[in-house]
Amino acid sequence: MKVCFRGAVAMAACLTLLPLSAVAEDGMTVADEPLTYSHASLDLLAALSHTPLNAPAYAGKTSDLMYLDNGLVLEGSDLQTPDGYTSGFRVTAGFSPVNLPRLDLGAEFTYRESDEVPTRHADQALLVNTTTLGGSLVAGVRLGQLGLYAKSGFAEWEGDPVTQSESLYMATAGTARIQGFGARLQHNRLVSRLEFEEIDAPSMAHLNLITASLHYAF
């Protein structure tokens, strides 16, 4: 399974290093803004806006988006839980059907590492290091400034105890289902976001999150 992890991580790294020259310039401009803005104001808004209004419904508040000429949108972002146990990254590739421009469809890949997560096994407290590899299908819809989305997929995970003596009690691995949903509301440079994500496995409970945030680009 570790070979499979390394291969998947290498694949994700290749996706995130796609040349920036492939970005479609029309997806990164603000030519549709009202003409009352000066050119300097337009340049400033383009530099400060991390999430344009035509971004996919599932796009993060500080995500780096790449718009390719073939209509594909790539998103890459770092992942870190508030408790500091977990870090990783997420890569999403998606598109909007030509006849349904407000519908966003995509596939998401996530990689997470958690260090010294407290858990229990056979009524004994343990510290466990876990590695999780996940893949999900994502669908969202944009209703003006409001974006709604949902995801569903599977995660492969493995857990190893921190100390050698604990290996007699716990050295686990498995596959679990991923499910989640979220909403994003954007008004000019103010972005509010609510998201819920769950991995349906007791050993992965530390990755279940409900997050709410407000982001204002200065």
CSV table of C-alpha atoms in Angstrom, one decimal:
chain,number,residue,atom,x,y,z
A,1,MET,CA,0.0,0.0,0.0
A,2,LYS,CA,2.9,2.4,0.6
A,3,VAL,CA,4.0,2.0,-3.0
A,4,CYS,CA,0.4,3.0,-4.0
A,5,PHE,CA,0.6,6.0,-1.7
A,6,ARG,CA,3.9,7.2,-3.3
A,7,GLY,CA,2.5,6.8,-6.9
A,8,ALA,CA,-0.6,8.7,-6.0
A,9,VAL,CA,1.4,11.5,-4.4
A,10,ALA,CA,3.6,11.7,-7.5
A,11,MET,CA,0.6,12.0,-9.7
A,12,ALA,CA,-0.9,14.8,-7.7
A,13,ALA,CA,2.4,16.7,-7.7
A,14,CYS,CA,2.5,16.5,-11.5
A,15,LEU,CA,-1.0,18.0,-11.7
A,16,THR,CA,-0.1,20.9,-9.4
A,17,LEU,CA,3.0,21.7,-11.6
A,18,LEU,CA,1.2,22.0,-14.9
A,19,PRO,CA,2.6,25.0,-16.8
A,20,LEU,CA,1.0,28.3,-16.0
A,21,SER,CA,1.2,29.1,-19.7
A,22,ALA,CA,-1.8,26.8,-20.3
A,23,VAL,CA,-4.0,29.1,-18.2
A,24,ALA,CA,-6.8,30.6,-20.3
A,25,GLU,CA,-6.4,34.4,-20.1
A,26,ASP,CA,-10.1,35.1,-20.4
A,27,GLY,CA,-10.7,33.3,-17.1
A,28,MET,CA,-8.3,35.5,-15.1
A,29,THR,CA,-9.4,38.9,-16.3
A,30,VAL,CA,-11.9,41.4,-15.0
A,31,ALA,CA,-12.9,42.8,-18.4
A,32,ASP,CA,-16.6,42.3,-17.5
A,33,GLU,CA,-16.4,44.7,-14.5
A,34,PRO,CA,-18.4,48.0,-14.8
A,35,LEU,CA,-16.6,50.6,-16.9
A,36,THR,CA,-16.8,53.2,-14.1
A,37,TYR,CA,-13.7,51.5,-12.6
A,38,SER,CA,-10.3,52.9,-13.6
A,39,HIS,CA,-7.7,50.7,-15.1
A,40,ALA,CA,-5.7,50.9,-11.8
A,41,SER,CA,-8.8,49.8,-9.9
A,42,LEU,CA,-9.3,46.9,-12.2
A,43,ASP,CA,-5.7,45.7,-11.8
A,44,LEU,CA,-6.0,46.0,-8.0
A,45,LEU,CA,-9.2,44.0,-7.9
A,46,ALA,CA,-7.7,41.3,-10.1
A,47,ALA,CA,-4.7,41.0,-7.8
A,48,LEU,CA,-6.7,40.9,-4.6
A,49,SER,CA,-9.6,38.6,-5.7
A,50,HIS,CA,-8.5,35.0,-4.9
A,51,THR,CA,-12.0,33.6,-5.8
A,52,PRO,CA,-13.6,35.2,-8.8
A,53,LEU,CA,-17.4,35.1,-9.1
A,54,ASN,CA,-17.2,32.6,-12.0
A,55,ALA,CA,-15.1,30.2,-9.9
A,56,PRO,CA,-16.6,26.7,-9.3
A,57,ALA,CA,-19.0,26.4,-6.4
A,58,TYR,CA,-16.5,24.2,-4.5
A,59,ALA,CA,-13.5,26.5,-4.8
A,60,GLY,CA,-11.8,27.4,-1.6
A,61,LYS,CA,-11.5,31.0,-0.3
A,62,THR,CA,-7.7,31.2,-1.0
A,63,SER,CA,-7.4,28.5,-3.7
A,64,ASP,CA,-5.2,28.9,-6.7
A,65,LEU,CA,-7.3,28.3,-9.8
A,66,MET,CA,-6.0,27.4,-13.3
A,67,TYR,CA,-8.3,27.8,-16.3
A,68,LEU,CA,-7.2,25.7,-19.2
A,69,ASP,CA,-8.1,26.3,-22.8
A,70,ASN,CA,-10.1,23.1,-23.0
A,71,GLY,CA,-12.5,24.3,-20.2
A,72,LEU,CA,-10.9,22.3,-17.4
A,73,VAL,CA,-10.4,24.1,-14.1
A,74,LEU,CA,-7.7,23.0,-11.7
A,75,GLU,CA,-7.6,23.9,-8.0
A,76,GLY,CA,-4.9,23.2,-5.6
A,77,SER,CA,-4.8,24.0,-1.9
A,78,ASP,CA,-3.1,23.0,1.4
A,79,LEU,CA,-5.1,21.2,4.1
A,80,GLN,CA,-4.5,21.7,7.8
A,81,THR,CA,-6.9,20.9,10.7
A,82,PRO,CA,-7.3,23.5,13.5
A,83,ASP,CA,-6.0,21.1,16.1
A,84,GLY,CA,-2.6,20.9,14.3
A,85,TYR,CA,-2.6,17.1,14.1
A,86,THR,CA,-3.2,16.9,10.3
A,87,SER,CA,-1.7,18.4,7.2
A,88,GLY,CA,-1.8,17.6,3.5
A,89,PHE,CA,-3.1,18.9,0.2
A,90,ARG,CA,-6.1,18.7,-2.1
A,91,VAL,CA,-6.2,18.8,-5.9
A,92,THR,CA,-9.4,19.1,-7.8
A,93,ALA,CA,-10.1,19.0,-11.6
A,94,GLY,CA,-13.5,20.1,-12.8
A,95,PHE,CA,-15.5,21.7,-15.6
A,96,SER,CA,-18.9,23.2,-16.3
A,97,PRO,CA,-21.0,21.7,-19.1
A,98,VAL,CA,-21.5,24.0,-22.1
A,99,ASN,CA,-25.3,23.8,-22.0
A,100,LEU,CA,-25.3,24.2,-18.1
A,101,PRO,CA,-22.8,26.9,-17.4
A,102,ARG,CA,-23.8,27.2,-13.7
A,103,LEU,CA,-23.3,23.5,-12.9
A,104,ASP,CA,-19.8,22.5,-11.7
A,105,LEU,CA,-18.6,18.9,-11.9
A,106,GLY,CA,-15.3,17.6,-10.7
A,107,ALA,CA,-13.0,15.0,-9.2
A,108,GLU,CA,-11.1,15.6,-6.0
A,109,PHE,CA,-7.9,14.0,-4.7
A,110,THR,CA,-6.7,14.5,-1.1
A,111,TYR,CA,-3.7,13.4,0.8
A,112,ARG,CA,-3.5,13.8,4.6
A,113,GLU,CA,-0.9,12.9,7.3
A,114,SER,CA,-1.8,13.0,11.0
A,115,ASP,CA,0.8,12.8,13.7
A,116,GLU,CA,0.3,11.5,17.2
A,117,VAL,CA,-3.5,11.5,17.1
A,118,PRO,CA,-4.9,10.4,20.5
A,119,THR,CA,-7.3,7.4,20.2
A,120,ARG,CA,-8.4,4.4,22.2
A,121,HIS,CA,-8.1,0.6,21.5
A,122,ALA,CA,-9.3,-2.1,23.9
A,123,ASP,CA,-9.9,0.6,26.6
A,124,GLN,CA,-6.3,1.8,26.4
A,125,ALA,CA,-5.2,5.3,25.3
A,126,LEU,CA,-2.9,5.3,22.3
A,127,LEU,CA,-1.1,7.8,20.0
A,128,VAL,CA,-1.4,6.9,16.4
A,129,ASN,CA,0.1,8.2,13.1
A,130,THR,CA,-2.3,8.0,10.2
A,131,THR,CA,-2.0,8.5,6.4
A,132,THR,CA,-5.1,8.9,4.3
A,133,LEU,CA,-5.6,9.0,0.5
A,134,GLY,CA,-9.0,9.9,-0.8
A,135,GLY,CA,-10.8,10.4,-4.0
A,136,SER,CA,-14.3,12.0,-4.5
A,137,LEU,CA,-16.7,13.1,-7.1
A,138,VAL,CA,-17.9,16.7,-6.6
A,139,ALA,CA,-21.0,18.5,-7.9
A,140,GLY,CA,-22.0,22.1,-7.4
A,141,VAL,CA,-24.3,24.8,-8.6
A,142,ARG,CA,-23.8,28.5,-8.7
A,143,LEU,CA,-26.9,30.7,-8.0
A,144,GLY,CA,-25.6,34.2,-8.5
A,145,GLN,CA,-23.2,34.9,-5.6
A,146,LEU,CA,-24.3,31.7,-3.8
A,147,GLY,CA,-22.6,28.4,-4.5
A,148,LEU,CA,-23.7,25.0,-3.2
A,149,TYR,CA,-21.9,21.7,-3.6
A,150,ALA,CA,-21.7,18.1,-2.4
A,151,LYS,CA,-19.1,15.4,-2.6
A,152,SER,CA,-19.0,11.6,-2.3
A,153,GLY,CA,-16.1,9.1,-2.6
A,154,PHE,CA,-13.8,6.8,-0.8
A,155,ALA,CA,-10.6,7.0,1.4
A,156,GLU,CA,-7.9,4.5,1.9
A,157,TRP,CA,-6.1,4.8,5.2
A,158,GLU,CA,-3.5,3.2,7.5
A,159,GLY,CA,-2.6,3.8,11.1
A,160,ASP,CA,0.6,3.0,13.0
A,161,PRO,CA,1.1,3.3,16.7
A,162,VAL,CA,3.8,5.8,17.9
A,163,THR,CA,5.7,3.4,20.2
A,164,GLN,CA,6.9,-0.1,19.5
A,165,SER,CA,4.9,-1.7,22.4
A,166,GLU,CA,1.7,-0.3,21.0
A,167,SER,CA,2.2,-2.2,17.7
A,168,LEU,CA,1.0,-5.3,19.5
A,169,TYR,CA,-2.4,-3.6,19.9
A,170,MET,CA,-2.9,-1.6,16.8
A,171,ALA,CA,-1.6,-1.6,13.2
A,172,THR,CA,-4.7,-0.9,11.2
A,173,ALA,CA,-5.7,-0.1,7.6
A,174,GLY,CA,-8.9,0.1,5.7
A,175,THR,CA,-11.2,1.8,3.2
A,176,ALA,CA,-14.0,4.1,4.3
A,177,ARG,CA,-16.5,6.4,2.6
A,178,ILE,CA,-16.1,10.1,2.2
A,179,GLN,CA,-19.2,12.4,2.2
A,180,GLY,CA,-19.7,16.1,2.6
A,181,PHE,CA,-21.4,19.3,1.5
A,182,GLY,CA,-20.8,23.0,1.6
A,183,ALA,CA,-21.9,26.5,0.7
A,184,ARG,CA,-20.0,29.6,-0.4
A,185,LEU,CA,-21.4,33.1,-0.5
A,186,GLN,CA,-19.3,35.9,-2.1
A,187,HIS,CA,-20.0,39.6,-2.2
A,188,ASN,CA,-17.3,41.6,-3.9
A,189,ARG,CA,-14.1,40.7,-1.9
A,190,LEU,CA,-16.0,39.2,1.1
A,191,VAL,CA,-16.3,35.4,1.0
A,192,SER,CA,-18.2,33.4,3.6
A,193,ARG,CA,-17.9,29.6,3.6
A,194,LEU,CA,-19.5,26.7,5.5
A,195,GLU,CA,-18.3,23.1,4.9
A,196,PHE,CA,-18.9,19.7,6.4
A,197,GLU,CA,-16.8,16.6,5.6
A,198,GLU,CA,-16.9,13.1,7.1
A,199,ILE,CA,-14.8,9.9,6.7
A,200,ASP,CA,-17.1,7.1,7.8
A,201,ALA,CA,-14.5,5.2,10.0
A,202,PRO,CA,-14.1,5.4,13.8
A,203,SER,CA,-10.3,5.5,13.4
A,204,MET,CA,-10.6,8.5,11.1
A,205,ALA,CA,-12.9,10.5,13.4
A,206,HIS,CA,-10.1,13.2,13.8
A,207,LEU,CA,-10.6,14.1,10.1
A,208,ASN,CA,-14.4,14.8,10.4
A,209,LEU,CA,-14.7,18.6,10.3
A,210,ILE,CA,-17.4,21.3,10.3
A,211,THR,CA,-15.7,24.6,9.3
A,212,ALA,CA,-17.1,28.1,8.9
A,213,SER,CA,-15.0,31.1,7.8
A,214,LEU,CA,-15.1,34.7,6.6
A,215,HIS,CA,-12.5,36.0,4.2
A,216,TYR,CA,-11.9,39.5,3.1
A,217,ALA,CA,-9.1,40.3,0.6
A,218,PHE,CA,-7.3,43.6,1.3
